């Protein structure tokens, strides 16, 4: 690996040989309910082991990208972020023997006393993703992520260690905020070098794997940070809401999308959006993920309708959002009359960098996360939204009638038992 010392390169290659450990939404919730400082320390130890493995996998993949994509300036910047975060974690102090002994003494070992994590199922999103072969054995998730520690009197060093580790995680999270947009610039640089307007299937699959991994890393980091805040909201376990009200989150996305649309097109008469959803429908989910996906779908529908009818139209056909509750899934359908998508272009809408909008130029120092970045014009809205849906076992599909409109179906698993799709 050029640009880093041999010792660090060897260490990254070593960690990349270990398999990654997936965690399901339900397991995160089961673990995070009323955690003691000792339990949080156990979780910190899991992340201290797991995050360098995940970061190393991505560094190795970034370094081996074909056709000089790995040499694009923006791709090199992303790789540097991951190397810096890997280095910070592997050099973070290990737990002292004194703390280990104290926590071990308070750990629930008896099988009858211990709360066991629920079993998880393989995420359907990994069916087409090759798993990294490894001869290294790692203990199962029950013995790594979840140790129940009694709320016993523990040394003050336990709390201090947890606080210090969270500060390190916060630095890493901030460092990685601009990854999506920086890597998008790297793909733009690559397309310019190759003198092409499209990316091939290998680059598309790489971006899917990379961004899914990023979602998982940020989910684990965000969950650990929030659990250590120990806020007393009965509906939240870290960043996960155990009682996410679908109607409220979707309505907020509707209000935000209409505001953004009206501001962009300078409209007094923004297309109406009708919501048909049971008011009390709730399930376990991450509200920010749900808002992000619905907002992107609504933004696309609003743009399609306005550009078909013109920004001076007296009246627009309404966009309809219908939410249905099933035994396995909650499905959100977004229907518009924006003219639809030609059948020949249906596969392309899932391709990164495919867009009919003008691609914006971002400052190289832009440091906002993917929730805040101006991604309209990068062609990232739909493929990223599908990854967010698939991360917890759901999916996103489109059915279009050219000359009429498009229906988007957002499927969300309400069972919450799919492990992360890691590859």
C-alpha atoms as one frame of an Amber mdcrd trajectory, in Angstrom:
protein
   0.000   0.000   0.000   1.725   3.186  -1.148   1.770   6.193   1.150   1.847
   4.338   4.474   4.589   2.601   6.440   5.162  -1.123   5.985   4.199  -1.934
   9.592   0.788  -0.258   9.256   0.167  -1.865   5.847   0.932  -5.295   7.317
  -1.423  -4.644  10.219  -4.259  -3.603   7.865  -3.751  -6.726   5.728  -3.817
  -8.869   8.895  -7.121  -7.411  10.145  -8.677  -7.691   6.669  -8.259 -11.484
   6.852 -10.770 -11.700   9.703 -14.504 -12.079   8.914 -16.860  -9.265   9.871
 -19.558  -9.897  12.495 -23.111  -8.828  11.647 -25.582  -7.576  14.255 -29.366
  -7.397  13.777 -31.599  -4.492  14.770 -33.352  -6.646  17.366 -30.025  -7.736
  18.863 -28.944  -4.096  19.199 -32.163  -3.284  21.021 -32.019  -6.352  23.270
 -28.459  -5.515  24.273 -29.015  -1.778  24.744 -31.942  -1.840  27.171 -30.831
  -0.290  30.475 -27.118  -1.016  30.000 -24.764  -0.633  32.967 -21.304   0.914
  32.639 -19.923  -2.610  32.697 -22.146  -3.716  29.811 -21.158  -0.599  27.846
 -17.530  -1.489  28.426 -18.165  -4.945  26.978 -19.733  -3.289  23.929 -16.731
  -0.954  23.648 -14.460  -4.011  23.628 -16.541  -5.540  20.815 -16.287  -2.329
  18.748 -12.590  -2.030  19.541 -12.160  -5.436  17.872 -14.828  -5.209  15.155
 -14.399  -1.709  13.709 -10.722  -2.153  12.704 -11.735  -5.335  10.848 -14.457
  -3.507   8.924 -12.206  -0.523   8.180  -9.367  -2.803   7.035 -11.687  -4.616
   4.582 -12.562  -1.304   2.970  -8.956  -0.033   2.843  -7.825  -3.203   1.066
 -10.693  -2.926  -1.413 -10.040   0.781  -2.072  -6.380  -0.033  -2.675  -7.157
  -2.750  -5.219  -9.733  -0.947  -7.392  -9.113  -1.454 -11.140  -8.378   0.902
 -14.048  -6.675   3.566 -11.909  -9.865   4.244  -9.949  -7.754   3.641  -6.842
  -5.469   6.500  -7.903  -8.149   9.183  -8.210  -7.379  12.076  -5.797 -10.784
  11.882  -4.078 -10.564   8.086  -3.701  -7.131   8.494  -2.102  -8.631  11.026
   0.339 -11.322   8.509   1.339  -8.703   5.774   1.792  -6.693   8.135   4.006
  -9.760   8.712   6.209 -10.189   4.955   6.692  -6.483   4.415   7.376  -6.448
   7.225   9.956  -9.510   5.780  11.711  -8.036   2.260  11.655  -4.781   3.575
  13.114  -6.614   5.503  15.837  -8.574   2.426  16.914  -5.727  -0.103  16.926
  -3.637   2.329  18.965  -6.425   3.113  21.427  -5.441   1.717  24.867  -6.689
  -1.730  25.769  -8.700  -2.255  28.941  -6.415  -2.661  31.956  -6.304  -5.943
  33.907  -7.806  -4.209  36.966 -10.863  -3.092  34.988 -11.143  -6.493  33.286
 -11.164  -8.308  36.611 -13.781  -5.961  38.107 -16.127  -6.270  35.116 -15.569
 -10.010  34.846 -16.618 -10.394  38.472 -19.898  -8.596  37.790 -20.643 -10.416
  34.521 -23.693 -12.673  34.476 -22.271 -16.126  33.690 -25.086 -18.413  34.792
 -27.141 -19.544  31.809 -30.414 -19.253  33.733 -29.698 -15.631  34.705 -28.377
 -14.323  31.412 -30.612 -12.663  28.816 -29.740 -14.280  25.489 -29.668 -12.343
  22.253 -32.346 -13.439  19.771 -31.172 -15.396  16.739 -30.641 -13.432  13.530
 -31.302 -14.439   9.911 -29.085 -13.916   6.883 -29.904 -10.622   5.195 -31.341
 -11.232   1.677 -29.178  -8.350   0.397 -26.045 -10.512   0.720 -27.253 -13.234
  -1.646 -25.349 -11.681  -4.557 -22.370 -10.519  -2.498 -19.369 -12.840  -2.200
 -18.265 -13.396   1.388 -14.596 -12.934   2.202 -13.078 -16.355   2.850 -11.107
 -16.588   6.074  -9.265 -19.216   8.051  -9.548 -17.072  11.188 -12.215 -18.154
  13.672 -14.184 -15.574  15.606 -16.501 -16.448  18.511 -20.249 -16.099  17.820
 -22.020 -12.791  18.421 -23.544 -13.958  21.726 -20.053 -14.165  23.221 -18.757
 -10.892  21.779 -21.392  -8.179  21.455 -23.570  -9.084  24.405 -22.405  -9.648
  27.952 -24.836  -8.738  30.670 -23.035  -7.039  33.543 -24.822  -6.496  36.852
 -25.128  -2.855  37.979 -22.502  -3.493  40.651 -20.091  -0.953  42.085 -17.297
  -0.740  39.502 -14.046   1.264  39.552 -14.389   4.840  38.289 -11.914   3.886
  35.544 -14.712   1.964  33.817 -16.768   5.113  33.256 -13.635   7.069  32.306
 -12.659   4.427  29.741 -16.157   4.425  28.219 -16.129   8.221  28.000 -12.695
   8.252  26.373 -13.663   5.584  23.834 -16.828   7.501  22.899 -14.757  10.634
  22.224 -12.605   8.593  19.847 -15.741   7.287  18.096 -17.068  10.838  17.755
 -13.825  11.916  16.072 -14.041   8.998  13.653 -17.695   9.750  12.874 -16.872
  13.399  12.079 -13.876  12.353   9.992 -16.095  10.129   7.851 -18.943  12.626
   7.375 -17.841  13.633   3.834 -17.134  10.080   2.587 -20.201   9.786   0.304
 -19.644  13.062  -1.523 -15.845  12.670  -1.643 -16.131   9.218  -3.182 -18.754
  10.568  -5.598 -16.143  13.089  -6.756 -13.706  10.221  -7.139 -16.115   8.484
  -9.524 -16.548  11.764 -11.463 -12.744  11.999 -11.758 -12.639   8.375 -12.934
 -15.314   8.967 -15.585 -13.415  11.985 -16.871 -10.198   9.944 -17.050 -11.951
   7.090 -18.877 -13.853   9.553 -21.098 -17.158   7.804 -20.386 -20.538   8.813
 -18.979 -21.234   5.444 -17.348 -19.633   3.188 -14.760 -19.336  -0.561 -15.300
 -20.884  -3.312 -13.180 -17.721  -3.940 -11.120 -17.610  -0.310  -9.944 -21.353
  -0.389  -9.235 -20.964  -3.515  -7.070 -17.984  -1.982  -5.276 -19.996   1.141
  -4.425 -22.881  -0.999  -3.126 -20.522  -2.951  -0.844 -18.672   0.153   0.273
 -21.744   2.208   1.145 -23.489  -0.716   2.872 -20.372  -1.137   5.000 -20.388
   2.587   5.758 -24.015   2.448   6.903 -23.102  -0.415   9.243 -20.027   1.304
  10.677 -21.956   4.510  11.350 -24.830   2.533  12.851 -22.563   0.766  15.362
 -20.720   3.983  16.212 -23.909   6.029  16.545 -25.526   3.360  18.713 -22.553
   3.215  21.090 -22.387   7.011  21.381 -26.105   7.336  22.114 -26.155   4.487
  24.654 -23.360   6.179  26.579 -25.430   9.393  26.750 -27.944   7.351  28.778
 -30.900   9.509  27.833 -34.123   8.381  29.480 -36.540   8.222  26.536 -38.637
   5.042  26.957 -39.127   4.724  23.185 -35.438   4.853  22.248 -32.568   2.411
  22.646 -29.635   4.393  21.329 -30.586   5.655  17.852 -33.258   2.954  17.463
 -36.863   3.803  18.237 -38.770   0.770  19.469 -42.055   2.514  18.694 -41.396
   4.444  15.459 -44.668   6.086  14.417 -44.732   5.687  10.635 -47.327   8.402
   9.980 -45.368  11.012  11.951 -42.030  10.278  10.259 -43.580  10.169   6.773
 -45.495  13.416   7.391 -42.271  15.123   8.451 -40.607  13.892   5.254 -43.587
  15.221   3.255 -43.342  18.658   4.865 -39.571  18.837   4.304 -39.761  17.647
   0.689 -42.500  20.161  -0.203 -40.558  22.979   1.441 -37.322  22.112  -0.387
 -39.217  21.745  -3.652 -41.035  25.065  -3.287 -37.800  26.829  -2.408 -35.871
  25.320  -5.348 -38.524  26.019  -7.990 -39.765  29.245  -6.332 -43.324  27.945
  -6.222 -46.331  29.284  -4.361 -48.329  26.208  -5.389 -46.344  23.078  -4.565
 -47.946  19.740  -5.590 -50.082  18.270  -2.828 -49.042  15.011  -1.181 -51.805
  12.795   0.210 -50.907  10.443   3.042 -52.964   7.318   3.711 -51.557   5.641
   6.813 -52.994   4.302  10.088 -52.237   6.939  12.728 -51.130   4.390  15.328
 -48.953   2.196  13.074 -45.572   1.811  14.793 -42.621  -0.597  14.682 -38.967
  -0.895  15.639 -36.732   1.135  13.315 -34.239   3.985  12.994 -36.377   7.107
  12.332 -33.566   9.001  10.549 -33.166   6.128   8.057 -36.923   6.020   7.379
 -37.118   9.793   6.937 -34.129   9.766   4.556 -35.619   7.114   2.271 -39.127
   8.605   2.096 -37.740  12.118   1.609 -35.658  10.969  -1.388 -38.644   9.239
  -3.006 -40.884  12.272  -2.509 -38.208  14.619  -3.840 -38.000  12.552  -7.041
 -41.784  12.488  -7.440 -42.172  16.222  -6.853 -39.473  17.012  -9.378 -41.014
  14.686 -11.983 -44.484  16.229 -11.599 -43.274  19.846 -11.692 -40.998  19.314
 -14.682 -43.778  17.533 -16.599 -46.455  20.178 -15.964 -44.155  23.199 -15.719
 -43.453  25.508 -12.788 -46.258  27.882 -13.823 -49.059  25.302 -13.804 -52.166
  26.328 -11.873 -52.743  22.800 -10.578 -50.712  19.617 -10.251 -51.957  16.036
  -9.801 -51.395  14.995  -6.182 -48.684  12.558  -5.116 -50.118   9.702  -3.060
 -48.374   7.927  -0.198 -50.053   4.695   0.937 -48.751   2.677   3.901 -49.770
  -0.967   4.339 -49.123  -3.202   7.339 -48.306  -6.880   6.777 -47.117  -9.666
   9.041 -43.524  -9.465   7.776 -43.242  -6.032   6.164 -44.514  -2.516   6.391
 -44.735  -1.238   2.813 -44.816   2.411   1.768 -45.980   3.159  -1.778 -45.241
   6.564  -3.301 -47.261   7.171  -6.489 -46.900  10.112  -8.853 -48.186  11.205
 -12.253 -44.875  12.642 -13.372 -44.691  10.986 -16.782 -42.945   7.780 -15.752
 -39.604   6.309 -16.745 -38.860   4.651 -20.118 -38.453   0.881 -19.816 -34.972
   1.155 -21.316 -33.894   3.437 -18.448 -35.315   1.419 -15.522 -32.057  -0.405
 -14.750 -30.045   2.800 -15.021 -31.958   4.554 -12.211 -30.157   2.248  -9.750
 -26.762   3.192 -11.176 -24.642   5.642  -9.204 -24.051   8.882 -11.092 -27.117
   8.339 -13.303 -29.122  11.550 -13.157 -31.024  13.935 -15.383 -30.110  16.873
 -13.150 -26.968  18.960 -13.474 -24.123  17.494 -11.392 -23.086  20.085  -8.775
 -19.468  20.786  -7.973 -18.652  20.497  -4.285 -15.757  22.110  -2.516 -13.075
  19.423  -1.921 -13.230  20.324   1.792 -17.011  19.745   1.968 -17.560  17.848
   5.223 -21.264  17.108   5.542 -22.768  13.658   5.963 -24.938  11.920   3.371
 -28.109  13.133   5.124 -27.059  16.765   4.620 -25.092  16.737   1.372 -26.655
  18.211  -1.816 -26.773  14.843  -3.569 -29.362  15.869  -6.152 -27.385  15.781
  -9.366 -24.982  13.037  -8.240 -27.530  10.302  -8.969 -27.119   8.851  -5.490
 -30.629   9.307  -4.070 -32.260   6.061  -5.255 -29.299   3.648  -4.970 -28.435
   4.911  -1.477 -32.064   4.725  -0.361 -32.231   1.113  -1.551 -29.111   0.317
   0.506 -30.653   1.884   3.626 -33.753  -0.273   3.073 -31.701  -3.437   2.515
 -29.471  -2.820   5.531 -32.218  -4.057   7.878 -33.688  -6.651   5.514 -36.049
  -4.481   3.448 -35.954  -3.381  -0.183 -36.922  -0.617  -2.606 -38.532  -1.298
  -5.989 -39.935   0.834  -8.807 -42.770   0.133 -11.241 -43.262   2.754 -13.933
 -45.738   3.511 -16.714 -44.060   5.651 -19.322 -46.397   8.478 -20.256 -48.198
   8.374 -16.910 -46.174   8.003 -13.698 -44.155   5.891 -11.290 -44.912   3.806
  -8.193 -42.093   3.309  -5.681 -42.487   0.464  -3.154 -40.425   0.784   0.012
 -40.478  -2.529   1.926 -39.401  -2.391   5.588 -38.917  -5.572   7.609 -40.939
  -5.388  10.804 -39.349  -8.582  12.175 -36.011  -6.765  12.714 -34.116 -10.069
  12.794 -31.908  -9.728   9.706 -28.210  -9.383  10.417 -26.215  -6.688   8.637
 -25.361  -7.445   4.979 -21.565  -7.607   5.219 -19.241  -8.501   2.344
